[in-house]
Amino acid sequence: MSKALLYDATMCIGCKQCEGACAQQNKLPYDDKVAAESVQSAHKYTVVMTKDDKFMRRLCMHCEHPACASVCPVGAFHKTAAGPVVYDVWKCIGCRYCMVACAFNQPKYEWQSLNPRVRKCIMCPDRIASGKPTACAEICPTGATKFGERDDLIQEAQQRISQSPSTYLPRIYGLHEVGGTSVLILSSKKVEEYGYPSSERVGETPMPEYTGRVMEKIPDFIPVWALVLGGVYWVSHRRDEVAAAEAEQKNGNNRNGGAK
Amino acid sequence: MKIKLTFWKIVFLVIMALGLYSTFVRYYYGLGAISNMTDQFPWGLWIGFDCLCGVMLAAGGFCMIGAVYLFNVERLHSVVRPAVLTAFLGYLLFIVGLLFDLGRPWYIWHQLIYMNPHSVMFEVGMCVMAYTTVLFFEFLPNVLERFHLNAPIKWIKKIYPVLIVLGILLSTLHQSSLGSLYLIMPSKLHPFWYTPALPFLFFGSAIAVGLAMTIFESTQSAKAFGRHLELPVIVELGGALLVALWVNALLRFEDYFHRGMLGQIIKPSYEAYFLWLELTLAFVIPIAMLSFKKVRMSPQGLYLASIFTVLGFITNRLNIALTGFETYVGHHYLPKWTEFSVTLMIIAMGFALFGVAARYLPIFPEEEHAVQQSPRIEPGPVSVTAVLGHAGD
Ligand code: SF4
Ligand code: SF4
Ligand code: SF4
């Protein structure tokens, strides 16, 4: 069963303890200056944003079908069975395709480094493996960030919406977006106002399908096309065998070719 | 040995000096210091120009190999060698460009051991690697001939049909796959440029530009090396270019038509201006020019039309790689001067290497070196190569 995080913006008090816990967990610097930064970066995996006294968290969505993993030429990203989309820095060659491909702009880069890494929330895979919740969920004082089974969290989210329909917008962001994600968001304000891409924009099709449709044809295309090319070669050289033989010879003895 | 400092030579030296400085910045201070790339704009000029355009500009190699060896069009034989040389250099320089752009270029070999077959970039990488090897063997006879090594030439001749088929197969794959790279970004790339037809459009434009580049390069080298220009050859290429441009234009039109975009592309907007520029340069001007028989038969006309075509499709690819993301990101990206300077250095290296190869290797039909009746053409940067070539005298 795959794990997930449910973030309920209406319960969030903006204490930013998740930011601090995440930084500690991932050995990132954290002080007042970093806390004041309202954008994610290579040293800030998650951020709590404020707008009109309402809060919103951002972090990697841990897509069920992650674009970042599908595009990486060396497979440095992969979706684990437990839910997290993790990164293997050793494999990474630094092409940054993952950054361009992610519909949520989650991977960030160490632009100042000479041996840069891609950085993003990795959903504390070590903690999950040892049966603990993620650092951000564990520290959250109100339960706004909740860790659990994805299916259970979806049910709970649906319950919360039906119990207080006046509080919530009737949607769970991440339930269907890009084919579903392991981070689910409930809120009273549109997540789009905080920079999340709208559901219409990202759609419900898993991103890797857009390239998959083309990629899956390639294994069939190669032999067919090779045969066609070989056939054309054979026919065009056959048609005028004498001329072809002559041309070959000319090539062999170089230069003069068909130039005259 | 007297070294004369001409205008183009000074330009070349300045470009190389600035380029070397930028190279130092790149490897001593990192990508952040040398470029204006950011987390919002992770791909900049180097991907847009050096990679997307570079591979397109080197397409002449497989176009000419295809025409001459696959379809056996003997008449065009004289342009094969320069086209293969350009392609070979183009791909080598593409790899040099990658070494600048990759954040961890020292791990580039990981591509060979950690393979992700779902990744378009993996496919492009493998094809480019294999194709550069094929081009090496297609180019090698030039060197072998120079040193009169006939035995290995015979051996290469034997596998030539395989090299040709393999080369065209690989080119088809990676030229179109460069377009597929963007298929995964439907929510980011502007709808003027995002279309499921991207792989087809990339392949189509590679052929048009391959033809245009061959015309450009034949005319330029005729000028630069004082060679006789084979008018019938470039006239024939000009005809093919006209057809290729029409096919491309039709593809673009059908794409916009089926996606219901025709109304939007004529409405003024930031993206529309760039689109209009691209369409004018790539289609309107060269198609209009080449439709006149007089232009199609004159070296200057063909030369100009090919330049417009090349500029047009370069604009197209830069629009896809850069302009098309600006509205989504919410701000503009303008490359830093050091990014330009690396790109310029790579181009300059290309011209210089072409000049050296053309001078010392049997690239052009030999008996024509003596003939000095090149048509009058405006001087261009290729003169650098001529100058450089002569520097060794
Ligand atoms: S949100 Fe982006 S980085 Fe995170 S798993 Fe999805 S595609 Fe990957
Ligand atoms: S930057 Fe690294 S992790 Fe991202 S796609 Fe490239 S190789 Fe993969
Ligand atoms: S899941 Fe872990 S890595 Fe991700 S934001 Fe929470 S603490 Fe940070």
XYZ file of C-alpha atoms and ligand atoms in Angstrom:
677
model
C 0.000 0.000 0.000
C 1.292 3.397 -0.778
C 1.656 6.169 1.736
C 0.616 9.753 1.278
C 0.394 13.128 2.965
C -2.853 15.004 3.453
C -2.434 18.721 3.923
C -5.515 20.516 5.174
C -4.961 24.247 4.725
C -7.908 25.141 6.948
C -6.174 23.513 9.919
C -2.789 25.094 9.250
C -1.739 27.874 11.627
C 1.331 28.929 9.658
C 3.827 28.068 12.402
C 6.309 26.818 9.804
C 7.462 24.020 12.078
C 7.249 21.651 9.106
C 9.794 23.808 7.296
C 12.176 23.578 10.220
C 11.691 19.872 10.723
C 12.230 19.226 7.020
C 15.437 21.248 7.033
C 16.706 19.310 10.021
C 15.728 15.968 8.521
C 17.502 16.754 5.262
C 20.462 18.601 6.798
C 19.541 21.905 5.197
C 20.309 25.294 6.752
C 17.395 26.859 8.622
C 17.257 30.182 10.400
C 15.042 33.263 10.432
C 16.312 34.311 7.057
C 15.462 30.994 5.431
C 12.126 30.935 7.259
C 11.270 34.268 5.687
C 11.852 32.956 2.171
C 8.527 32.326 0.515
C 9.784 30.298 -2.447
C 11.111 26.794 -2.643
C 14.735 26.371 -3.575
C 17.603 23.930 -3.448
C 17.829 24.577 0.306
C 14.108 24.764 1.018
C 12.081 21.706 0.028
C 8.827 22.879 1.480
C 7.390 26.293 2.078
C 4.365 27.628 3.950
C 2.822 30.564 2.143
C 0.466 33.158 3.554
C -2.294 34.991 1.738
C -5.077 36.951 3.489
C -4.472 35.097 6.766
C -4.818 31.768 4.999
C -1.933 29.366 4.614
C -0.823 26.939 1.979
C 2.055 24.489 1.852
C 4.010 23.482 -1.172
C 6.144 20.410 -1.593
C 6.789 17.732 -4.186
C 3.473 16.060 -5.055
C 4.989 12.571 -5.341
C 2.967 11.824 -8.460
C 1.707 8.311 -8.961
C 3.205 8.528 -12.449
C 6.010 11.038 -11.989
C 7.175 12.984 -15.021
C 10.549 13.566 -13.381
C 11.241 9.832 -13.200
C 9.981 9.159 -16.695
C 12.161 11.790 -18.388
C 15.416 11.238 -16.530
C 17.829 9.699 -19.053
C 19.732 7.857 -16.341
C 16.773 7.004 -14.124
C 17.997 9.055 -11.171
C 14.409 9.497 -9.950
C 12.057 6.686 -9.186
C 8.739 6.122 -7.515
C 9.067 3.664 -4.642
C 6.316 1.209 -3.820
C 5.840 2.987 -0.509
C 4.952 6.252 -2.252
C 7.968 8.586 -2.180
C 9.637 9.680 -5.405
C 13.310 9.490 -4.543
C 16.521 10.750 -6.116
C 19.867 9.056 -6.589
C 22.445 11.799 -6.863
C 25.174 9.437 -8.047
C 23.329 8.651 -11.276
C 22.346 12.235 -12.109
C 24.216 13.876 -14.988
C 22.624 17.283 -14.488
C 20.593 17.648 -17.668
C 17.727 19.283 -15.741
C 15.086 17.610 -17.890
C 13.288 16.654 -14.661
C 12.964 20.334 -13.798
C 11.465 21.297 -17.144
C 9.188 18.279 -17.219
C 7.649 18.528 -13.724
C 4.241 20.172 -14.029
C 4.543 21.404 -10.429
C 8.065 22.828 -10.830
C 9.307 20.903 -7.846
C 12.899 19.896 -8.635
C 15.254 22.765 -7.838
C 18.919 23.083 -8.713
C 22.106 23.967 -6.874
C 23.065 26.600 -9.428
C 25.998 27.857 -7.396
C 27.585 24.445 -6.914
C 30.347 22.979 -9.040
C 28.878 19.517 -8.691
C 25.227 20.462 -8.494
C 22.422 18.238 -7.267
C 18.718 18.331 -8.011
C 16.825 18.980 -4.790
C 13.248 18.406 -3.832
C 11.162 16.899 -1.054
C 11.789 13.160 -1.091
C 9.053 12.298 1.437
C 11.471 11.068 4.066
C 11.853 7.553 2.642
C 14.128 6.405 5.467
C 11.589 7.380 8.088
C 8.768 5.722 6.173
C 10.831 2.554 5.814
C 11.234 2.409 9.570
C 7.519 2.884 10.095
C 7.596 6.549 11.077
C 5.647 9.413 9.531
C 7.491 12.096 7.591
C 9.296 14.700 9.670
C 6.884 17.442 8.641
C 3.814 15.393 9.519
C 5.246 14.293 12.840
C 5.961 17.805 14.026
C 2.747 19.423 12.804
C 0.960 20.622 16.007
C -2.543 20.767 14.530
C -2.568 17.738 12.270
C -2.824 19.943 9.177
C -0.157 17.768 7.601
C -1.176 14.176 8.125
C 0.676 11.063 7.082
C -1.023 7.769 6.273
C -2.249 5.309 3.681
C -3.309 7.125 0.540
C -6.674 5.368 0.388
C -7.448 6.118 4.050
C -6.473 9.748 3.636
C -8.709 10.110 0.591
C -11.628 8.742 2.595
C -10.892 11.031 5.476
C -10.631 14.024 3.184
C -13.978 13.198 1.618
C -15.505 12.937 5.075
C -14.139 16.289 6.129
C -15.610 17.891 3.015
C -19.026 16.330 3.509
C -19.102 17.144 7.225
C -18.370 20.827 6.762
C -19.135 21.709 3.159
C -19.080 25.407 4.020
C -15.447 25.267 5.092
C -13.983 23.412 2.151
C -13.910 23.773 -1.571
C -15.402 20.506 -2.824
C -12.255 19.043 -4.221
C -9.181 17.133 -3.159
C -6.274 18.548 -5.129
C -4.032 15.674 -6.113
C -6.734 13.028 -6.270
C -6.864 13.014 -10.058
C -4.383 15.689 -11.150
C -1.749 14.221 -13.504
C -3.206 10.813 -12.764
C -3.113 11.209 -8.987
C -0.436 12.235 -6.503
C 0.696 11.104 -3.075
C 0.215 14.575 -1.657
C -3.438 15.547 -1.233
C -4.620 19.049 -0.479
C -7.807 20.331 1.110
C -8.474 24.034 1.329
C -11.040 26.780 1.494
C -9.214 28.863 -1.086
C -8.238 27.811 -4.573
C -4.764 26.298 -4.528
C -4.140 28.076 -7.821
C -3.928 31.345 -5.913
C -0.760 30.065 -4.296
C 0.930 29.111 -7.520
C -0.291 25.568 -7.971
C -1.167 24.824 -11.589
C -4.902 24.578 -12.158
C -6.484 21.167 -12.549
C -7.572 22.033 -16.086
C -4.042 23.001 -16.982
C -2.340 19.833 -15.834
C -5.242 17.521 -16.669
C -5.785 14.014 -15.427
C -3.575 12.217 -17.901
C -0.334 11.008 -16.358
C 2.351 13.177 -17.959
C 4.557 10.251 -19.027
C 1.772 9.124 -21.342
C 2.310 12.098 -23.623
C 5.779 10.889 -24.518
C 4.967 7.234 -23.984
C 2.594 7.279 -26.930
C 5.505 8.108 -29.187
C 8.191 6.136 -27.384
C 6.259 2.890 -27.447
C 6.123 2.994 -31.242
C 9.892 3.175 -31.610
C 10.693 -0.524 -31.149
C 8.275 -1.302 -33.978
C 9.391 1.621 -36.057
C 13.082 0.709 -36.101
C 12.911 -2.615 -37.987
C 10.239 -1.363 -40.388
C 12.113 1.810 -41.244
C 15.431 -0.028 -41.516
C 13.800 -2.440 -43.936
C 12.304 0.398 -45.990
C 15.640 2.220 -46.157
C 17.479 -0.974 -47.008
C 14.869 -1.700 -49.664
C 15.202 1.728 -51.225
C 18.944 1.307 -51.267
C 18.682 -2.061 -52.919
C 16.138 -0.958 -55.521
C 17.878 2.276 -56.444
C 21.211 0.554 -56.772
C 19.772 -2.457 -58.506
C 17.951 -0.415 -61.101
C 21.203 0.730 -62.495
C 23.615 -1.873 -61.369
C 26.318 -0.947 -63.766
C 26.197 2.710 -62.806
C 26.175 1.811 -59.162
C 29.191 -0.420 -59.497
C 30.925 2.343 -61.329
C 30.070 4.855 -58.641
C 31.322 2.531 -55.938
C 34.583 2.218 -57.792
C 34.805 5.932 -58.260
C 34.292 6.418 -54.560
C 36.955 3.903 -53.857
C 39.455 5.728 -55.991
C 38.073 8.912 -54.534
C 37.704 12.481 -55.563
C 36.266 12.537 -59.034
C 32.944 11.169 -57.888
C 30.090 12.287 -60.057
C 31.373 15.799 -60.074
C 32.018 16.127 -63.737
C 55.511 32.353 -42.535
C 53.664 35.618 -42.425
C 50.472 35.927 -40.455
C 48.226 38.636 -41.764
C 45.670 40.016 -39.366
C 42.497 40.423 -41.310
C 39.160 41.607 -39.971
C 37.667 38.130 -39.671
C 40.750 36.772 -38.041
C 40.590 39.432 -35.345
C 36.924 38.666 -34.833
C 37.813 35.014 -34.507
C 40.516 35.684 -31.939
C 38.266 37.951 -29.897
C 35.504 35.331 -29.890
C 37.937 32.654 -28.794
C 39.398 34.819 -26.023
C 35.997 35.712 -24.596
C 34.914 32.095 -24.975
C 37.892 30.848 -23.021
C 37.172 33.340 -20.268
C 33.564 32.083 -20.119
C 34.781 28.506 -20.065
C 36.850 29.354 -17.025
C 33.831 30.950 -15.338
C 31.680 27.937 -16.185
C 34.010 25.377 -14.621
C 35.348 27.501 -11.812
C 32.193 29.209 -10.552
C 29.451 26.980 -11.905
C 26.295 27.293 -13.957
C 24.761 29.961 -11.745
C 27.632 32.350 -12.372
C 27.862 31.914 -16.110
C 24.229 31.832 -17.114
C 20.890 33.456 -16.464
C 19.294 30.061 -16.032
C 17.213 29.704 -12.890
C 14.894 27.219 -11.227
C 12.139 28.761 -13.360
C 14.194 28.619 -16.550
C 16.332 25.504 -16.200
C 16.968 25.282 -19.947
C 18.440 28.283 -21.680
C 20.304 29.264 -24.796
C 22.566 26.220 -24.800
C 19.701 23.764 -25.045
C 17.749 26.072 -27.353
C 20.536 26.885 -29.754
C 23.521 24.578 -29.301
C 21.422 21.440 -29.000
C 18.102 21.956 -30.772
C 19.460 24.165 -33.548
C 22.890 22.540 -33.725
C 21.480 19.134 -34.537
C 19.120 20.682 -37.079
C 21.945 22.598 -38.770
C 23.931 19.378 -39.090
C 21.059 17.650 -40.869
C 22.625 18.286 -44.273
C 24.766 15.202 -43.746
C 21.991 12.684 -43.640
C 19.931 14.526 -46.291
C 22.764 14.387 -48.807
C 23.843 10.868 -47.886
C 20.231 9.861 -48.344
C 19.901 11.567 -51.710
C 23.179 10.367 -53.152
C 23.685 6.921 -51.688
C 20.201 5.807 -50.777
C 18.327 7.184 -53.770
C 21.420 7.028 -55.907
C 21.170 10.585 -57.231
C 24.709 10.722 -58.631
C 24.438 14.337 -59.813
C 24.678 15.619 -56.244
C 27.780 13.636 -55.451
C 30.064 16.627 -55.083
C 28.220 17.999 -52.039
C 28.248 14.780 -50.009
C 31.693 15.180 -48.533
C 31.309 18.754 -47.339
C 27.879 17.871 -45.954
C 29.233 14.863 -44.063
C 32.102 16.972 -42.771
C 29.668 19.629 -41.525
C 27.507 16.994 -39.874
C 30.459 15.309 -38.202
C 31.778 18.608 -36.874
C 28.266 19.653 -35.923
C 27.726 16.605 -33.751
C 31.168 16.839 -32.163
C 30.429 20.436 -31.248
C 26.981 19.482 -30.015
C 28.727 17.188 -27.554
C 31.089 20.000 -26.585
C 28.019 22.171 -25.978
C 26.541 19.471 -23.767
C 29.684 19.438 -21.649
C 28.982 23.081 -20.876
C 25.287 22.633 -20.236
C 25.231 19.463 -18.161
C 25.552 20.195 -14.477
C 27.683 17.119 -13.928
C 29.348 16.510 -17.288
C 31.958 14.248 -15.701
C 29.199 11.677 -15.260
C 28.037 11.790 -18.866
C 29.132 8.173 -19.235
C 26.378 7.182 -16.810
C 24.187 7.308 -19.862
C 25.771 4.055 -20.963
C 25.240 2.147 -17.755
C 22.093 3.584 -16.220
C 19.555 3.442 -18.972
C 15.996 4.645 -18.746
C 14.263 3.494 -21.943
C 11.190 5.627 -21.143
C 13.206 8.806 -21.429
C 13.215 10.662 -24.724
C 16.502 12.186 -23.739
C 17.976 8.744 -23.284
C 16.904 7.899 -26.818
C 18.302 11.134 -28.221
C 21.548 10.578 -26.332
C 22.016 7.049 -27.582
C 21.138 7.978 -31.172
C 23.485 10.945 -31.171
C 26.276 8.823 -29.783
C 25.726 6.086 -32.360
C 25.230 8.541 -35.196
C 28.421 10.426 -34.393
C 30.227 7.097 -34.651
C 28.590 6.405 -37.998
C 29.555 9.880 -39.196
C 33.094 9.232 -38.062
C 33.276 6.226 -40.361
C 31.628 8.123 -43.186
C 34.171 10.867 -42.719
C 37.205 8.647 -42.135
C 37.878 7.869 -45.821
C 38.786 11.537 -46.294
C 41.621 11.169 -43.824
C 42.655 7.751 -45.067
C 42.799 9.002 -48.633
C 44.931 11.883 -47.572
C 47.511 9.423 -46.307
C 46.920 6.945 -49.124
C 45.800 4.152 -46.849
C 43.749 2.139 -49.271
C 43.236 -1.079 -47.358
C 41.012 0.348 -44.604
C 39.107 2.365 -47.210
C 38.173 -0.856 -48.955
C 37.003 -2.239 -45.655
C 34.828 0.804 -44.972
C 33.424 0.629 -48.512
C 32.239 -2.861 -47.766
C 30.151 -1.773 -44.824
C 29.078 1.459 -46.474
C 25.515 0.326 -47.238
C 25.099 -0.586 -43.567
C 26.529 2.754 -42.459
C 24.177 4.606 -44.782
C 21.031 2.813 -43.686
C 22.065 3.013 -40.043
C 22.923 6.708 -40.310
C 19.584 7.626 -41.826
C 17.683 5.457 -39.388
C 19.418 7.081 -36.428
C 18.892 10.534 -37.886
C 15.193 9.948 -38.405
C 14.925 8.870 -34.805
C 16.817 11.599 -33.048
C 15.852 14.499 -35.293
C 12.204 13.791 -34.555
C 12.831 12.865 -30.914
C 14.254 16.298 -30.228
C 10.692 17.435 -30.767
C 9.325 14.648 -28.569
C 11.394 16.063 -25.700
C 8.709 18.716 -25.344
C 5.721 16.388 -25.539
C 5.736 15.959 -21.769
C 5.131 19.655 -21.162
C 1.577 20.271 -22.385
C 0.869 22.437 -19.354
C 3.938 24.611 -19.782
C 4.791 25.165 -23.438
C 2.656 27.780 -25.188
C -0.017 26.234 -27.472
C 1.479 27.970 -30.516
C 4.339 25.528 -30.226
C 3.043 22.647 -28.169
C 1.482 20.086 -30.456
C 1.431 16.309 -30.549
C 2.894 16.773 -34.041
C 6.203 18.092 -32.642
C 8.252 15.048 -33.705
C 6.973 15.340 -37.273
C 7.603 19.070 -37.378
C 11.135 18.588 -36.094
C 11.875 15.979 -38.699
C 10.374 18.115 -41.463
C 12.340 21.177 -40.472
C 15.550 19.134 -40.253
C 15.167 18.195 -43.923
C 14.416 21.740 -45.054
C 17.344 23.105 -43.080
C 19.593 20.251 -44.233
C 18.968 21.308 -47.830
C 19.304 25.005 -47.056
C 22.547 24.459 -45.163
C 24.001 22.475 -48.044
C 23.224 25.320 -50.438
C 24.614 27.860 -47.991
C 27.762 25.911 -47.368
C 28.477 25.120 -51.031
C 28.086 28.764 -51.954
C 30.136 29.977 -49.015
C 32.976 27.584 -49.577
C 32.992 28.390 -53.265
C 33.598 31.961 -52.217
C 35.988 31.233 -49.389
C 38.170 28.677 -51.120
C 37.944 30.219 -54.559
C 36.258 27.131 -55.930
C 34.067 26.895 -58.929
C 30.439 26.782 -57.848
C 28.469 23.960 -59.340
C 25.368 25.821 -60.226
C 23.289 22.857 -61.481
C 23.778 21.124 -58.150
C 22.573 23.977 -55.990
C 19.777 24.758 -58.435
C 18.539 21.235 -57.970
C 18.875 21.562 -54.188
C 16.976 24.844 -54.406
C 14.078 23.084 -56.106
C 14.068 20.422 -53.398
C 14.186 23.144 -50.761
C 11.106 24.800 -52.223
C 9.209 21.506 -52.043
C 10.432 20.870 -48.487
C 9.330 24.343 -47.409
C 5.869 23.832 -48.864
C 5.528 20.502 -47.104
C 6.614 22.092 -43.817
C 4.266 25.023 -44.284
C 1.395 22.675 -45.013
C 2.182 20.612 -41.905
C 2.185 23.735 -39.772
C -1.060 24.956 -41.286
C -2.820 21.626 -40.808
C -1.597 21.448 -37.242
C -3.003 24.885 -36.405
C -6.163 24.134 -38.332
C -6.902 20.848 -36.558
C -6.186 22.338 -33.160
C -8.425 25.306 -33.949
C -5.594 27.762 -33.440
C -5.887 29.746 -36.661
C -7.958 32.467 -35.004
C -5.435 32.864 -32.205
C -2.275 32.994 -34.229
C -3.448 36.052 -36.152
C -4.319 37.965 -32.992
C -1.456 40.194 -31.822
C 0.233 39.001 -28.644
C 3.760 38.651 -27.338
C 3.976 35.094 -28.626
C 2.255 35.987 -31.889
C 4.969 38.502 -32.769
C 7.613 35.839 -32.394
C 5.501 33.368 -34.306
C 5.022 35.819 -37.148
C 8.737 36.482 -37.268
C 9.397 32.774 -37.449
C 6.786 32.106 -40.136
C 7.926 35.065 -42.221
C 11.576 34.067 -42.155
C 11.041 30.351 -42.554
C 8.204 30.295 -45.046
C 6.935 33.552 -46.524
C 10.239 35.023 -47.680
C 12.071 31.915 -48.934
C 8.980 30.425 -50.571
C 8.227 33.737 -52.279
C 11.836 34.029 -53.429
C 12.183 30.490 -54.682
C 8.915 30.700 -56.560
C 10.629 32.965 -59.074
C 12.529 30.979 -61.604
C 15.069 33.780 -61.871
C 15.891 33.494 -58.181
C 15.910 29.731 -58.292
C 18.526 29.812 -61.030
C 20.860 32.389 -59.505
C 23.509 31.611 -56.929
C 22.849 34.825 -55.004
C 19.126 34.192 -54.902
C 19.553 30.630 -53.684
C 22.117 31.761 -51.171
C 19.808 34.387 -49.703
C 16.792 32.086 -49.687
C 18.795 29.446 -47.840
C 19.904 31.998 -45.256
C 16.312 33.060 -44.628
C 15.256 29.437 -44.275
C 17.988 28.701 -41.764
C 17.261 31.846 -39.748
C 13.550 31.083 -39.820
C 13.890 27.602 -38.431
C 16.429 28.742 -35.856
C 13.794 31.256 -34.706
C 11.287 28.413 -34.628
C 13.391 26.273 -32.333
C 14.353 29.149 -30.076
C 10.668 29.983 -29.797
C 9.955 26.429 -28.700
C 12.824 26.352 -26.237
C 12.604 29.893 -24.835
C 9.757 32.161 -25.989
C 7.189 29.413 -25.536
C 7.883 29.208 -21.799
C 7.975 32.899 -20.915
C 4.269 33.423 -20.310
C 4.075 30.272 -18.220
C 7.075 31.233 -16.120
C 5.919 34.820 -15.863
C 9.158 36.523 -16.753
C 11.574 36.792 -19.630
C 14.797 34.950 -20.045
C 17.656 36.689 -21.748
C 20.926 34.775 -21.922
C 23.883 36.288 -20.099
C 26.712 37.496 -22.333
C 28.849 34.605 -21.189
C 26.245 32.160 -22.471
C 26.356 33.847 -25.875
C 30.099 33.849 -25.777
C 30.306 30.087 -25.233
C 27.894 29.525 -28.100
C 29.851 31.868 -30.357
C 33.085 30.128 -29.456
C 31.609 26.771 -30.410
C 30.397 28.155 -33.743
C 33.776 29.744 -34.402
C 35.492 26.456 -33.651
C 33.183 24.832 -36.174
C 34.109 27.286 -38.911
C 37.803 26.971 -38.113
C 37.780 23.176 -38.119
C 35.830 23.164 -41.371
C 38.449 25.447 -42.871
C 41.323 23.261 -41.723
C 39.645 20.082 -42.923
C 38.693 21.593 -46.259
C 42.253 22.693 -46.766
C 44.104 19.566 -45.791
C 41.689 16.803 -46.676
C 40.170 15.841 -50.001
C 36.744 17.276 -49.167
C 36.116 19.062 -52.430
C 36.676 17.556 -55.851
C 40.343 18.190 -56.374
C 40.675 19.344 -59.942
C 38.516 22.302 -59.140
C 40.781 23.862 -56.573
C 42.544 25.586 -59.393
C 39.479 27.058 -61.038
C 38.932 30.596 -59.878
C 35.556 31.618 -61.076
C 33.459 31.701 -58.007
C 30.383 33.851 -58.366
C 30.304 37.103 -56.485
C 28.832 36.629 -53.039
C 28.795 38.863 -50.029
C 31.653 38.007 -47.689
C 30.572 36.087 -44.632
C 32.094 34.706 -41.504
C 33.314 31.654 -43.369
C 36.160 33.813 -44.604
C 37.631 33.216 -41.176
C 38.204 29.664 -42.160
C 39.807 30.643 -45.417
C 42.047 33.014 -43.579
C 42.867 30.428 -41.019
C 43.576 27.876 -43.664
C 45.965 30.243 -45.351
C 47.672 31.113 -42.127
C 49.684 27.944 -42.394
C 51.268 29.008 -45.695
S 5.683 16.793 -8.406
Fe 7.292 16.892 -9.944
S 9.134 16.313 -8.855
Fe 7.416 15.644 -7.588
S 7.042 13.532 -8.239
Fe 5.703 14.818 -9.485
S 6.903 15.184 -11.333
Fe 8.328 14.456 -9.781
S 19.037 16.551 -13.925
Fe 19.639 14.584 -13.081
S 17.790 13.776 -12.144
Fe 17.133 15.440 -13.476
S 16.630 14.424 -15.414
Fe 18.763 15.078 -15.583
S 19.967 13.337 -14.916
Fe 17.857 12.977 -14.221
S 8.055 14.785 3.564
Fe 10.103 14.938 4.452
S 11.303 15.850 2.793
Fe 9.188 16.206 2.278
S 8.667 18.212 3.092
Fe 8.098 16.721 4.682
S 9.940 16.570 5.938
Fe 10.570 17.561 4.054
